[in-house]
Short mmCIF file of C-alpha atoms in Angstrom, two decimals:
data_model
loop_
_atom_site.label_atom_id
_atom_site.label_comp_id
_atom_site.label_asym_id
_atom_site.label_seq_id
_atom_site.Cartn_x
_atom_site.Cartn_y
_atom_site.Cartn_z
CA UNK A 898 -29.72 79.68 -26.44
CA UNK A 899 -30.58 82.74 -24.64
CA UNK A 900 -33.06 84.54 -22.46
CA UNK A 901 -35.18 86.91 -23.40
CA UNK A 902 -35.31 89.81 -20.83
CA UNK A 903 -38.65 91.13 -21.98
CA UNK A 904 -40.67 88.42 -20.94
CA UNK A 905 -41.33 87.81 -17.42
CA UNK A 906 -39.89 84.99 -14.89
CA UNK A 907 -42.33 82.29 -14.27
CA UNK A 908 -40.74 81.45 -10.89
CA UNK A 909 -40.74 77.66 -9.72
CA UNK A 910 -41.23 76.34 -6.23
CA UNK A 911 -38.14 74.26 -5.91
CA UNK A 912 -37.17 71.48 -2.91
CA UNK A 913 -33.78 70.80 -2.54
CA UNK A 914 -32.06 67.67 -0.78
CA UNK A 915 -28.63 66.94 0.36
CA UNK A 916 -27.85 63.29 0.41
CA UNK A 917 -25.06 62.81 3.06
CA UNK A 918 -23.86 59.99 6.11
CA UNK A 919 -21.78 63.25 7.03
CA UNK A 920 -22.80 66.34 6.92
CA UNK A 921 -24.89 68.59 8.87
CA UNK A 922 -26.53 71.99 7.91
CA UNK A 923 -23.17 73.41 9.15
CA UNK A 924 -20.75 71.53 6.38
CA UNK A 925 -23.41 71.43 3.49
CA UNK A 926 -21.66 74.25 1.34
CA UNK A 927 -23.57 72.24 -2.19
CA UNK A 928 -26.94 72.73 -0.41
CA UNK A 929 -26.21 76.29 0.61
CA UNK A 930 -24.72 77.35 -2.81
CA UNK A 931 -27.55 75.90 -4.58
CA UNK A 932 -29.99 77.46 -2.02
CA UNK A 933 -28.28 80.79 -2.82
CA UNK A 934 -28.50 80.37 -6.35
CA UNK A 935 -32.12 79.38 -6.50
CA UNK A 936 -33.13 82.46 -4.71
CA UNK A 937 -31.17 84.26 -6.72
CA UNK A 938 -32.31 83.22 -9.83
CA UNK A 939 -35.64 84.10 -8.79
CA UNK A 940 -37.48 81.13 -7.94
CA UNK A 941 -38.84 79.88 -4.14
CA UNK A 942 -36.96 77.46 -2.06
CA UNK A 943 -39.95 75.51 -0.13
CA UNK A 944 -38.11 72.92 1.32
CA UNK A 945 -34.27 71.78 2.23
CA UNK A 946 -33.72 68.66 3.61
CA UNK A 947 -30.32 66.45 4.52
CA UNK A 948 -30.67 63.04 4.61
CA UNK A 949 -28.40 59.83 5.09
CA UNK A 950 -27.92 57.92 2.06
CA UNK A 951 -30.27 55.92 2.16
CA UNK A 952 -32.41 54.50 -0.25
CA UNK A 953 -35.62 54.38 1.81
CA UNK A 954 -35.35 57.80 3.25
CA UNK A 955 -34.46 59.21 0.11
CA UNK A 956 -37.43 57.74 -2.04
CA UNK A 957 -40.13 58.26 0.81
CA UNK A 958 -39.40 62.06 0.62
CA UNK A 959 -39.14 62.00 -3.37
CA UNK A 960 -42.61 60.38 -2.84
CA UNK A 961 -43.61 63.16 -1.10
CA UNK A 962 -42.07 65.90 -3.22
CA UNK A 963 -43.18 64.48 -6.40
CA UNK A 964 -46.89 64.14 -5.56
CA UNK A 965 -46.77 67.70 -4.16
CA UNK A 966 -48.69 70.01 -6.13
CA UNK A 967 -46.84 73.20 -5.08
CA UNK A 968 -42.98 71.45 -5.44
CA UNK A 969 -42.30 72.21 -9.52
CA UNK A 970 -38.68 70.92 -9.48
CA UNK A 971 -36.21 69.04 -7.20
CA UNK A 972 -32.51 68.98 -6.87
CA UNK A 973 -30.60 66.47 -5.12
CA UNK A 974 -26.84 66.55 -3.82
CA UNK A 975 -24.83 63.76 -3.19
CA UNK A 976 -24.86 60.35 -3.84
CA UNK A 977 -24.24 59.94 -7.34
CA UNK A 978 -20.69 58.34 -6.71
CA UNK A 979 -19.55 55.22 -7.12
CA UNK A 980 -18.69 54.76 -3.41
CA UNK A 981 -20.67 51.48 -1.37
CA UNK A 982 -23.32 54.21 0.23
CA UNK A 983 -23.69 56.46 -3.15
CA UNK A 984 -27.49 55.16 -3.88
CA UNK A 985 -29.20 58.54 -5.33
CA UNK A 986 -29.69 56.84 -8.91
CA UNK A 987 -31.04 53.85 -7.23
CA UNK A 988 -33.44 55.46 -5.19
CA UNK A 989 -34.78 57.92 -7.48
CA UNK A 990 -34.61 56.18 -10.73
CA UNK A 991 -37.57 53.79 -9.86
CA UNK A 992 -39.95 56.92 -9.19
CA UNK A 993 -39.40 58.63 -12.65
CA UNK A 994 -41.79 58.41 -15.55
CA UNK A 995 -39.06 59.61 -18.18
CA UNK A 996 -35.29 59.96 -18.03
CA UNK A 997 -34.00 63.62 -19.47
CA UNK A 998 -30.47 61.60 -20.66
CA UNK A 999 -28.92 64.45 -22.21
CA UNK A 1000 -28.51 65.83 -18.18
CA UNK A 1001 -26.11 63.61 -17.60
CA UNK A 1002 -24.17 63.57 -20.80
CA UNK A 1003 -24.43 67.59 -20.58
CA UNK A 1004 -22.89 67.51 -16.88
CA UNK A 1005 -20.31 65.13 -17.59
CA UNK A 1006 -18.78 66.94 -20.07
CA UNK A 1007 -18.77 70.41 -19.07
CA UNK A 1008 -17.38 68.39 -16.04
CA UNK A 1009 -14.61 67.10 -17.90
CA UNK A 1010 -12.99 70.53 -18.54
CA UNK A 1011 -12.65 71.04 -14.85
CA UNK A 1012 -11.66 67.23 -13.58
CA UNK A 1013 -10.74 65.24 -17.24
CA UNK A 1014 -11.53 61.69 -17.11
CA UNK A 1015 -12.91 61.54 -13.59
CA UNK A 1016 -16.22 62.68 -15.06
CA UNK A 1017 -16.83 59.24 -15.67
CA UNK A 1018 -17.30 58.48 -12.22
CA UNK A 1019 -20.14 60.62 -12.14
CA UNK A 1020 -23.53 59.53 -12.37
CA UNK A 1021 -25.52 62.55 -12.18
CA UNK A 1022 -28.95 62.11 -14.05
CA UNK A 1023 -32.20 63.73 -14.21
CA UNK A 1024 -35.73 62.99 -14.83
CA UNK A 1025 -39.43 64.13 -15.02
CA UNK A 1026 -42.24 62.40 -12.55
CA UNK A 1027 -45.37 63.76 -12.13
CA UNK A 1028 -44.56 67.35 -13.95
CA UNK A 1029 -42.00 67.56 -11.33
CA UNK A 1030 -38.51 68.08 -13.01
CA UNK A 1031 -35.82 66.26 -10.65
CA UNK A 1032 -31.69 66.71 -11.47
CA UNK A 1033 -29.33 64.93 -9.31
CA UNK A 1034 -25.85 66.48 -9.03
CA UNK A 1035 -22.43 64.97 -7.36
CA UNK A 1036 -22.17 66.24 -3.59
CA UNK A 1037 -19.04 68.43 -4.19
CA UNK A 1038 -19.45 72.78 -4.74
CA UNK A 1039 -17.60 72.66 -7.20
CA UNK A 1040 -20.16 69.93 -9.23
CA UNK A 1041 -23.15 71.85 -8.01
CA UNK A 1042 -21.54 74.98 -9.43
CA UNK A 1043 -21.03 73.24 -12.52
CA UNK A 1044 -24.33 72.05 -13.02
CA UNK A 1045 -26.29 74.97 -12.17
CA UNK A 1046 -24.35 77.54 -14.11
CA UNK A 1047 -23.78 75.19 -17.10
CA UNK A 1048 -27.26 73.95 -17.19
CA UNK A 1049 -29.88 74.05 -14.49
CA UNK A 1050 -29.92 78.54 -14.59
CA UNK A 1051 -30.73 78.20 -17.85
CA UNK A 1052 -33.16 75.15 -17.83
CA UNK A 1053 -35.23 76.16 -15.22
CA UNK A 1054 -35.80 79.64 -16.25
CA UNK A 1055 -38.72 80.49 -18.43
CA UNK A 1056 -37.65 82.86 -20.53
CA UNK A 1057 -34.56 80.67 -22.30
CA UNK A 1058 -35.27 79.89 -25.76
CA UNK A 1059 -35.20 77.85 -27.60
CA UNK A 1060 -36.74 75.57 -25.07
CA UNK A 1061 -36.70 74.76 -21.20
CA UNK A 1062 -38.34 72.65 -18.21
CA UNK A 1063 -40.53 75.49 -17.05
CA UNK A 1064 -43.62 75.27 -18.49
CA UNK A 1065 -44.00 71.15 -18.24
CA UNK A 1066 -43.12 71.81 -14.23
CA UNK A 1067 -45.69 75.01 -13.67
CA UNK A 1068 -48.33 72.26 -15.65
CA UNK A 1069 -48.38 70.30 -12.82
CA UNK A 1070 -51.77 68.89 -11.68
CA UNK A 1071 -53.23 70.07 -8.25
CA UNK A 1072 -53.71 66.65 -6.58
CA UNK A 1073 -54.96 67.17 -3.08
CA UNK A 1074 -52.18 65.73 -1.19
CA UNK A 1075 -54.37 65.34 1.56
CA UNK A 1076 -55.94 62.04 1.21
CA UNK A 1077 -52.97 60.49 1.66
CA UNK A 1078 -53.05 60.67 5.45
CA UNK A 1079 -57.45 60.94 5.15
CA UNK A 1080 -58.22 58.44 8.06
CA UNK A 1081 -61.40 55.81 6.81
CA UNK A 1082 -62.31 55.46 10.27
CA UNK A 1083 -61.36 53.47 13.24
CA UNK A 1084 -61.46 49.65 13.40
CA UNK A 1085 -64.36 49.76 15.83
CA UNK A 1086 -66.19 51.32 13.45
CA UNK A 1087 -66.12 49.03 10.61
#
């Protein structure tokens, strides 16, 4: 329940996606406060993306992000709603190997202090696929703020005790990403 200063950071490469039909780099204020606070936490940002909500789009990149060797962890914005379009669960639920449950329950209720029963309308979740640790967050500030300071600061930083993601992300296994566009040849040739 705490971090122990004399041990070094282990920084993560993080990817981070916003999930709107709305907003553009200009109105994502979740995207930039989380970009912010990655930084500042000490890890690397190597990637921010917007997308519509989609479910397509969405799991194509997750695809792609979660067979990346050098992408440890993912956070998503948006989506997580209850609204016709909100489809983050649905997209990125399929592509996990195990759920981390106690995300959601965690973020719910340090969410209820701030908006009471309304929490329930949340489905935020997170997840582990292919080493790479994935939380999915409401689209609001406010929610991001919420989840990072209440849970992700802590749980992606390698030097909280008693335990954290860290070390199952950083064991990720160097796939070469590479094949996947390795051309077998031309049809002429076969």
């Amino acid at each position: 329940m705490s971090i122990d200063a004399t041990v070094e950071l282990k920084p993560l490469s993080i990817a981070l996606l916003t999930v709107s039909d709305s907003r553009g780099v200009a109105e994502d204020s979740s995207g930039e406060f989380l970009e912010n606070s990655i930084i500042e936490a000490g890890h690397r940002l190597i990637a921010r993306r917007i997308l519509p909500d989609d479910v397509y789009l969405i799991r194509a990149l997750m695809s792609g992000w979660i067979a990346d060797p050098e992408i440890n962890a993912v956070i998503i914005t948006g989506g997580t709603g209850f609204h016709e379009r909100d489809s983050t669960p649905e997209a990125v639920a399929p592509l996990l190997d195990k759920a981390i449950d106690g995300f959601g329950e965690e973020f719910r209720r340090l969410s209820a202090s701030e908006i009471g029963s309304s929490t329930i309308q949340s489905r935020a979740f997170g997840g582990l696929a292919n080493h790479t640790v994935i939380f999915c967050l409401p689209g609001s500030t406010s929610a991001c703020r919420t989840g990072w300071n209440g849970i992700l600061v802590s749980q992606l930083d390698s030097r909280h005790g008693p335990c954290n993601f860290s070390d199952l992300a950083l064991g990720k296994p160097d796939k070469p990403l590479s094949r996947i566009n390795q051309v077998i040849g031309e049809r002429s040739e076969r």
